[in-house]
Structure formats: C-alpha cells, structure tokens
Amino acid sequence: MKKVSFKIIIILIFSITNTYAGWYKCYNYKGTIDKYPISFSIQITEDYFGEKEKGFNINGIYKYDKHNNPIKLEGKIDFKNNKAYIYEVQNSKNTAVFEFNFSEGDCNGTWENLSTKKTLPLHLSFISKLLDTSENDLFYDVEIIQSNSLLNYYFIGIYSKLDSEDRAYMEKLKIIRKSDNSIFQILDFSYIETDTGNVKTVIYDNVEVVNAKTKELIIWNNIGKMGGYFTVKYNSKKNKFQINPKLIIDGPE
C-alpha cells in the first residue's frame, strides 16, 4: 500500500512540474459598429475563477478609435456553434451586448444598447492572435490593449514568445495619445531580468493606474512565487514616463 501511494505521489509531482504555465488565448480584431471604427480584443478565460458562476468564458477590451477609451468586455462563446454573446461593461453594469459568430476571419453580427434597445450592425475583421497554451506556441510583437488608461493616454502592450522563452511576456509598452492615436512614448522592458506583463490571468490587467493625477503606473512582473511589479512615473520636467526598475515582490519570495 505504501509503495502504491508513493508511486501516485511521484506521478502527481511529475505531472505538476510538466504542466505548461501559459494561459493566454487572445484574438484581436478591427471593425465597425455601424459607421464607427473600433478595435476589439477578446481572451478566452474558461477556467478564470471570477466568471464561473455567470457561465462566462470571455474577457476583453474594445474602444472606439475616435475616442480611444478602453471599455471592458465579458461574456461567453458557445463553441458548439461559435455563437458569441459579449457584454460591454461600464461602471460595473452591462450596457450593451455584441452578438456575432466567432471566427478567425470576418465576423458579422449586431451591437445592442441594453437601455434603449437600439441595434446597430457589427463587422469585425481578424488581425492577429496570441496563443500561449503550449511550449510550441511562438509569436512576435502582438499588440494587446490594456484595460486601464489615463485621461490623455491609453496603453498597448507588445507581447512576444520566442524559442528561448517559456511564457508570453510584454517586451514593450506603447503609450498612445487618445486625441489622435499618435505614439507619445514607448517603454522598453528588455533589460529587466524577469518577464513583464504575464502575471495577471486576464492579460488586459497587467498595467494598473496607481494615481491618475500624477500618472503613476504599476507594471506586473513575473518575480518571486506569486509575481510582483515595478512602477512607472511621469516626469513633468522632461515630459516623459520613466521606469523605476526596482522590483517589488507581491507575496512570498
């Protein structure tokens, strides 16, 4: 009996240590709601603990390209028929719903305002994906909008996963002006020893705004057992954002 128990323990340990650590499955689209251009990104999160009771399996972000304010998405896709029902979330309330047939191509459907019941035609065109569920998944410079933003800027993480890496990571962060979609600054994280932008299960949450007035940010980093972060602060004299590379471990080392 002891020998059998010991063998089971060994098998369990072996299986745990060989479990792949990645968790991101993201799909990026450009499209329109009626005549209004949008950028639309979703992440399949079927095992995300926060959505189980709703039966949701999708998180995401979209923005109107004229205004560039990221809007959160949550919802579900029935993978038996690829029907997607994805809700726009503002102030913790579902304010609209996207309905379309999910595919890695053109997606057509509707956008409905849940208050007024106004329905507009939706068209999405697939532009890129980020898959990090296998050691064999490799990609370079995939752009992912972040959910948090500042008054005048929004953020796009640039993600890669090369042969030498075991997980997707954010190598750079674009800081983009909301007014005209021009790049204000690009932060480079390549010199930081541990991987950046892959701690939060929902990929869009890896950049956090600590103080909107002073423009201070937290960037999550894969340091320690539970992850940690470093800060980015805006220097008004130099008119640029500056990285403080000192890593702060969030939890046990």
mmCIF file of C-alpha atoms in Angstrom:
data_model
loop_
_atom_site.group_PDB
_atom_site.id
_atom_site.type_symbol
_atom_site.label_atom_id
_atom_site.label_comp_id
_atom_site.label_asym_id
_atom_site.label_seq_id
_atom_site.Cartn_x
_atom_site.Cartn_y
_atom_site.Cartn_z
ATOM 1 C CA MET A 1 0.000 0.000 0.000
ATOM 2 C CA LYS A 2 2.828 2.381 0.888
ATOM 3 C CA LYS A 3 4.578 1.607 -2.412
ATOM 4 C CA VAL A 4 1.390 2.360 -4.373
ATOM 5 C CA SER A 5 0.876 5.661 -2.501
ATOM 6 C CA PHE A 6 4.484 6.629 -3.129
ATOM 7 C CA LYS A 7 4.102 5.933 -6.857
ATOM 8 C CA ILE A 8 0.947 8.077 -7.013
ATOM 9 C CA ILE A 9 2.758 10.954 -5.303
ATOM 10 C CA ILE A 10 5.659 10.692 -7.760
ATOM 11 C CA ILE A 11 3.232 10.699 -10.732
ATOM 12 C CA LEU A 12 1.421 13.739 -9.361
ATOM 13 C CA ILE A 13 4.647 15.654 -8.816
ATOM 14 C CA PHE A 14 5.841 14.761 -12.297
ATOM 15 C CA SER A 15 2.565 15.857 -13.882
ATOM 16 C CA ILE A 16 2.543 19.151 -11.955
ATOM 17 C CA THR A 17 6.119 20.070 -12.884
ATOM 18 C CA ASN A 18 5.405 19.309 -16.537
ATOM 19 C CA THR A 19 2.194 21.312 -16.725
ATOM 20 C CA TYR A 20 2.623 24.227 -19.100
ATOM 21 C CA ALA A 21 2.472 27.572 -17.321
ATOM 22 C CA GLY A 22 0.955 29.704 -20.092
ATOM 23 C CA TRP A 23 -2.711 30.693 -20.076
ATOM 24 C CA TYR A 24 -3.356 33.348 -22.743
ATOM 25 C CA LYS A 25 -5.646 32.789 -25.764
ATOM 26 C CA CYS A 26 -6.357 36.199 -27.309
ATOM 27 C CA TYR A 27 -7.929 37.300 -30.588
ATOM 28 C CA ASN A 28 -7.624 40.834 -31.980
ATOM 29 C CA TYR A 29 -9.986 42.461 -34.462
ATOM 30 C CA LYS A 30 -10.586 45.752 -36.246
ATOM 31 C CA GLY A 31 -14.070 46.646 -37.349
ATOM 32 C CA THR A 32 -17.090 48.887 -37.151
ATOM 33 C CA ILE A 33 -20.263 49.388 -35.153
ATOM 34 C CA ASP A 34 -22.453 50.888 -37.865
ATOM 35 C CA LYS A 35 -20.083 53.536 -39.319
ATOM 36 C CA TYR A 36 -17.917 53.909 -36.211
ATOM 37 C CA PRO A 37 -14.436 52.257 -36.364
ATOM 38 C CA ILE A 38 -13.486 50.129 -33.355
ATOM 39 C CA SER A 39 -10.621 47.973 -32.066
ATOM 40 C CA PHE A 40 -11.840 44.789 -30.382
ATOM 41 C CA SER A 41 -9.869 42.170 -28.423
ATOM 42 C CA ILE A 42 -11.051 39.101 -26.502
ATOM 43 C CA GLN A 43 -9.366 36.491 -24.333
ATOM 44 C CA ILE A 44 -10.787 33.017 -23.765
ATOM 45 C CA THR A 45 -10.810 32.506 -19.993
ATOM 46 C CA GLU A 46 -12.913 29.376 -19.442
ATOM 47 C CA ASP A 47 -11.022 28.496 -16.251
ATOM 48 C CA TYR A 48 -10.984 32.024 -14.841
ATOM 49 C CA PHE A 49 -12.407 31.692 -11.333
ATOM 50 C CA GLY A 50 -14.138 35.070 -11.345
ATOM 51 C CA GLU A 51 -16.628 34.202 -14.076
ATOM 52 C CA LYS A 52 -17.705 30.631 -13.281
ATOM 53 C CA GLU A 53 -20.989 31.493 -11.628
ATOM 54 C CA LYS A 54 -22.053 33.512 -14.689
ATOM 55 C CA GLY A 55 -21.013 30.782 -17.078
ATOM 56 C CA PHE A 56 -18.838 33.321 -18.857
ATOM 57 C CA ASN A 57 -15.678 32.252 -20.686
ATOM 58 C CA ILE A 58 -14.562 35.527 -22.304
ATOM 59 C CA ASN A 59 -12.908 38.713 -21.079
ATOM 60 C CA GLY A 60 -11.841 41.539 -23.315
ATOM 61 C CA ILE A 61 -11.448 45.175 -24.264
ATOM 62 C CA TYR A 62 -12.734 47.353 -27.054
ATOM 63 C CA LYS A 63 -12.521 51.028 -27.941
ATOM 64 C CA TYR A 64 -13.984 53.460 -30.430
ATOM 65 C CA ASP A 65 -10.974 54.564 -32.457
ATOM 66 C CA LYS A 66 -12.131 58.192 -32.417
ATOM 67 C CA HIS A 67 -12.197 58.389 -28.603
ATOM 68 C CA ASN A 68 -9.701 55.670 -27.538
ATOM 69 C CA ASN A 69 -11.167 54.996 -24.104
ATOM 70 C CA PRO A 70 -10.822 51.248 -23.370
ATOM 71 C CA ILE A 71 -14.144 49.611 -22.444
ATOM 72 C CA LYS A 72 -14.219 46.255 -20.665
ATOM 73 C CA LEU A 73 -15.909 43.205 -22.137
ATOM 74 C CA GLU A 74 -17.162 39.974 -20.570
ATOM 75 C CA GLY A 75 -19.374 37.248 -21.904
ATOM 76 C CA LYS A 76 -19.451 33.827 -23.453
ATOM 77 C CA ILE A 77 -18.939 31.889 -26.634
ATOM 78 C CA ASP A 78 -20.769 28.625 -27.251
ATOM 79 C CA PHE A 79 -18.025 26.703 -29.031
ATOM 80 C CA LYS A 80 -20.509 24.126 -30.322
ATOM 81 C CA ASN A 81 -21.919 26.683 -32.744
ATOM 82 C CA ASN A 82 -19.410 29.557 -32.254
ATOM 83 C CA LYS A 83 -22.149 31.964 -31.164
ATOM 84 C CA ALA A 84 -20.720 34.871 -29.131
ATOM 85 C CA TYR A 85 -22.643 36.992 -26.631
ATOM 86 C CA ILE A 86 -20.237 39.563 -25.214
ATOM 87 C CA TYR A 87 -21.275 42.381 -22.912
ATOM 88 C CA GLU A 88 -19.871 45.895 -22.749
ATOM 89 C CA VAL A 89 -19.218 46.762 -19.082
ATOM 90 C CA GLN A 90 -19.228 50.363 -17.818
ATOM 91 C CA ASN A 91 -19.374 51.320 -14.126
ATOM 92 C CA SER A 92 -19.824 47.615 -13.273
ATOM 93 C CA LYS A 93 -23.008 47.413 -15.385
ATOM 94 C CA ASN A 94 -23.652 45.630 -18.670
ATOM 95 C CA THR A 95 -24.566 48.478 -21.006
ATOM 96 C CA ALA A 96 -24.570 46.793 -24.416
ATOM 97 C CA VAL A 97 -24.199 43.360 -25.985
ATOM 98 C CA PHE A 98 -22.277 42.164 -29.045
ATOM 99 C CA GLU A 99 -23.744 39.141 -30.850
ATOM 100 C CA PHE A 100 -21.785 37.503 -33.664
ATOM 101 C CA ASN A 101 -20.355 34.252 -34.972
ATOM 102 C CA PHE A 102 -16.828 33.871 -33.611
ATOM 103 C CA SER A 103 -14.120 33.002 -36.150
ATOM 104 C CA GLU A 104 -10.554 33.765 -37.160
ATOM 105 C CA GLY A 105 -11.808 35.751 -40.112
ATOM 106 C CA ASP A 106 -14.633 38.176 -40.731
ATOM 107 C CA CYS A 107 -17.346 38.238 -38.069
ATOM 108 C CA ASN A 108 -20.727 39.843 -38.673
ATOM 109 C CA GLY A 109 -23.444 40.485 -36.138
ATOM 110 C CA THR A 110 -25.053 43.214 -34.063
ATOM 111 C CA TRP A 111 -24.360 45.617 -31.220
ATOM 112 C CA GLU A 112 -27.364 46.405 -28.997
ATOM 113 C CA ASN A 113 -27.703 49.166 -26.412
ATOM 114 C CA LEU A 114 -29.353 47.420 -23.454
ATOM 115 C CA SER A 115 -31.055 50.607 -22.197
ATOM 116 C CA THR A 116 -32.564 51.889 -25.433
ATOM 117 C CA LYS A 117 -32.680 48.545 -27.294
ATOM 118 C CA LYS A 118 -31.138 50.307 -30.280
ATOM 119 C CA THR A 119 -29.405 47.801 -32.533
ATOM 120 C CA LEU A 120 -26.573 48.563 -34.948
ATOM 121 C CA PRO A 121 -24.745 46.341 -37.452
ATOM 122 C CA LEU A 122 -21.370 44.961 -36.335
ATOM 123 C CA HIS A 123 -18.467 43.939 -38.531
ATOM 124 C CA LEU A 124 -15.143 42.594 -37.227
ATOM 125 C CA SER A 125 -12.057 41.562 -39.213
ATOM 126 C CA PHE A 126 -9.486 39.297 -37.562
ATOM 127 C CA ILE A 127 -5.984 40.833 -37.462
ATOM 128 C CA SER A 128 -3.895 38.778 -35.008
ATOM 129 C CA LYS A 129 -3.892 36.300 -32.138
ATOM 130 C CA LEU A 130 -1.782 35.500 -29.115
ATOM 131 C CA LEU A 131 -1.808 31.832 -28.101
ATOM 132 C CA ASP A 132 0.279 30.734 -25.136
ATOM 133 C CA THR A 133 -1.056 27.322 -24.156
ATOM 134 C CA SER A 134 1.811 25.151 -25.370
ATOM 135 C CA GLU A 135 5.609 25.224 -25.327
ATOM 136 C CA ASN A 136 5.432 25.224 -29.117
ATOM 137 C CA ASP A 137 3.407 28.442 -29.334
ATOM 138 C CA LEU A 138 5.729 31.164 -30.666
ATOM 139 C CA PHE A 139 4.912 34.701 -31.780
ATOM 140 C CA TYR A 140 6.461 38.154 -32.047
ATOM 141 C CA ASP A 141 5.190 41.710 -31.478
ATOM 142 C CA VAL A 142 1.492 41.014 -30.918
ATOM 143 C CA GLU A 143 -0.242 44.156 -29.657
ATOM 144 C CA ILE A 144 -2.677 43.909 -26.731
ATOM 145 C CA ILE A 145 -4.690 46.903 -25.495
ATOM 146 C CA GLN A 146 -4.615 47.334 -21.714
ATOM 147 C CA SER A 147 -7.845 47.981 -19.826
ATOM 148 C CA ASN A 148 -6.576 50.853 -17.666
ATOM 149 C CA SER A 149 -5.812 54.251 -19.138
ATOM 150 C CA LEU A 150 -5.083 57.855 -18.202
ATOM 151 C CA LEU A 151 -7.047 60.978 -19.120
ATOM 152 C CA ASN A 152 -4.965 61.673 -22.221
ATOM 153 C CA TYR A 153 -3.264 58.333 -22.890
ATOM 154 C CA TYR A 154 -4.058 54.663 -23.364
ATOM 155 C CA PHE A 155 -1.677 51.711 -23.371
ATOM 156 C CA ILE A 156 -0.842 48.861 -25.719
ATOM 157 C CA GLY A 157 1.428 46.038 -24.561
ATOM 158 C CA ILE A 158 3.684 44.474 -27.193
ATOM 159 C CA TYR A 159 3.945 40.739 -26.482
ATOM 160 C CA SER A 160 6.313 38.082 -27.772
ATOM 161 C CA LYS A 161 7.248 34.485 -27.065
ATOM 162 C CA LEU A 162 10.428 33.193 -28.668
ATOM 163 C CA ASP A 163 12.192 29.825 -28.651
ATOM 164 C CA SER A 164 14.189 30.786 -25.570
ATOM 165 C CA GLU A 165 11.096 31.776 -23.520
ATOM 166 C CA ASP A 166 8.666 29.551 -21.625
ATOM 167 C CA ARG A 167 5.836 32.092 -21.411
ATOM 168 C CA ALA A 168 4.481 35.110 -23.234
ATOM 169 C CA TYR A 169 5.895 38.391 -21.991
ATOM 170 C CA MET A 170 5.438 42.112 -22.611
ATOM 171 C CA GLU A 171 8.658 43.417 -24.115
ATOM 172 C CA LYS A 172 7.452 46.983 -24.660
ATOM 173 C CA LEU A 173 4.574 49.263 -23.738
ATOM 174 C CA LYS A 174 3.203 51.840 -26.158
ATOM 175 C CA ILE A 175 1.820 54.996 -24.529
ATOM 176 C CA ILE A 176 -0.574 56.489 -27.070
ATOM 177 C CA ARG A 177 -2.329 59.844 -27.189
ATOM 178 C CA LYS A 178 -6.094 59.480 -27.102
ATOM 179 C CA SER A 179 -6.560 62.689 -29.067
ATOM 180 C CA ASP A 180 -5.067 61.475 -32.339
ATOM 181 C CA ASN A 181 -3.778 57.889 -31.802
ATOM 182 C CA SER A 182 -0.165 59.049 -32.134
ATOM 183 C CA ILE A 183 2.585 57.412 -30.062
ATOM 184 C CA PHE A 184 3.708 59.571 -27.146
ATOM 185 C CA GLN A 185 6.375 57.164 -25.871
ATOM 186 C CA ILE A 186 7.444 53.510 -25.970
ATOM 187 C CA LEU A 187 8.790 51.904 -22.790
ATOM 188 C CA ASP A 188 11.300 49.080 -23.276
ATOM 189 C CA PHE A 189 11.360 46.288 -20.657
ATOM 190 C CA SER A 190 14.002 44.114 -22.344
ATOM 191 C CA TYR A 191 16.699 44.913 -19.761
ATOM 192 C CA ILE A 192 14.549 43.765 -16.812
ATOM 193 C CA GLU A 193 15.726 40.255 -15.892
ATOM 194 C CA THR A 194 12.315 38.710 -15.142
ATOM 195 C CA ASP A 195 9.408 38.666 -17.592
ATOM 196 C CA THR A 196 6.917 41.524 -17.589
ATOM 197 C CA GLY A 197 3.183 41.612 -18.297
ATOM 198 C CA ASN A 198 2.272 37.964 -17.691
ATOM 199 C CA VAL A 199 1.184 37.786 -14.037
ATOM 200 C CA LYS A 200 -2.487 38.749 -14.221
ATOM 201 C CA THR A 201 -4.652 35.942 -15.612
ATOM 202 C CA VAL A 202 -6.637 38.441 -17.655
ATOM 203 C CA ILE A 203 -3.979 39.843 -19.972
ATOM 204 C CA TYR A 204 -5.579 43.291 -20.164
ATOM 205 C CA ASP A 205 -4.981 43.905 -16.436
ATOM 206 C CA ASN A 206 -1.174 43.838 -16.398
ATOM 207 C CA VAL A 207 -0.881 47.633 -16.349
ATOM 208 C CA GLU A 208 -2.553 49.435 -13.427
ATOM 209 C CA VAL A 209 -3.022 53.139 -12.754
ATOM 210 C CA VAL A 210 -1.922 53.953 -9.183
ATOM 211 C CA ASN A 211 -2.515 57.697 -9.357
ATOM 212 C CA ALA A 212 -4.292 59.265 -12.310
ATOM 213 C CA LYS A 213 -3.240 62.833 -11.380
ATOM 214 C CA THR A 214 0.475 62.095 -11.139
ATOM 215 C CA LYS A 215 0.283 59.473 -13.916
ATOM 216 C CA GLU A 216 1.903 56.750 -11.794
ATOM 217 C CA LEU A 217 1.581 53.173 -13.065
ATOM 218 C CA ILE A 218 2.202 49.634 -11.825
ATOM 219 C CA ILE A 219 3.519 47.115 -14.366
ATOM 220 C CA TRP A 220 3.154 43.486 -13.257
ATOM 221 C CA ASN A 221 6.229 41.271 -13.461
ATOM 222 C CA ASN A 222 6.897 37.559 -13.006
ATOM 223 C CA ILE A 223 9.173 37.909 -9.951
ATOM 224 C CA GLY A 224 9.045 35.592 -6.910
ATOM 225 C CA LYS A 225 6.482 32.838 -6.377
ATOM 226 C CA MET A 226 3.349 34.970 -6.786
ATOM 227 C CA GLY A 227 4.648 37.736 -9.039
ATOM 228 C CA GLY A 228 5.319 41.369 -8.301
ATOM 229 C CA TYR A 229 5.637 44.705 -10.049
ATOM 230 C CA PHE A 230 7.679 47.803 -10.782
ATOM 231 C CA THR A 231 6.466 51.374 -11.134
ATOM 232 C CA VAL A 232 6.426 53.915 -13.934
ATOM 233 C CA LYS A 233 6.163 57.611 -13.101
ATOM 234 C CA TYR A 234 5.637 60.653 -15.287
ATOM 235 C CA ASN A 235 8.384 63.286 -15.136
ATOM 236 C CA SER A 236 6.716 66.617 -15.918
ATOM 237 C CA LYS A 237 10.035 68.468 -16.380
ATOM 238 C CA LYS A 238 11.240 66.013 -19.001
ATOM 239 C CA ASN A 239 7.711 65.377 -20.317
ATOM 240 C CA LYS A 240 8.126 61.629 -20.354
ATOM 241 C CA PHE A 241 7.370 58.476 -18.384
ATOM 242 C CA GLN A 242 10.284 56.894 -16.522
ATOM 243 C CA ILE A 243 10.677 53.300 -15.338
ATOM 244 C CA ASN A 244 11.761 52.554 -11.794
ATOM 245 C CA PRO A 245 13.274 49.093 -12.358
ATOM 246 C CA LYS A 246 13.245 48.168 -8.661
ATOM 247 C CA LEU A 247 11.028 45.098 -8.422
ATOM 248 C CA ILE A 248 8.581 44.718 -5.541
ATOM 249 C CA ILE A 249 7.553 41.133 -4.775
ATOM 250 C CA ASP A 250 3.838 40.730 -4.080
ATOM 251 C CA GLY A 251 3.767 37.802 -1.643
ATOM 252 C CA PRO A 252 6.377 35.175 -0.695
ATOM 253 C CA GLU A 253 9.753 35.231 -2.386
#
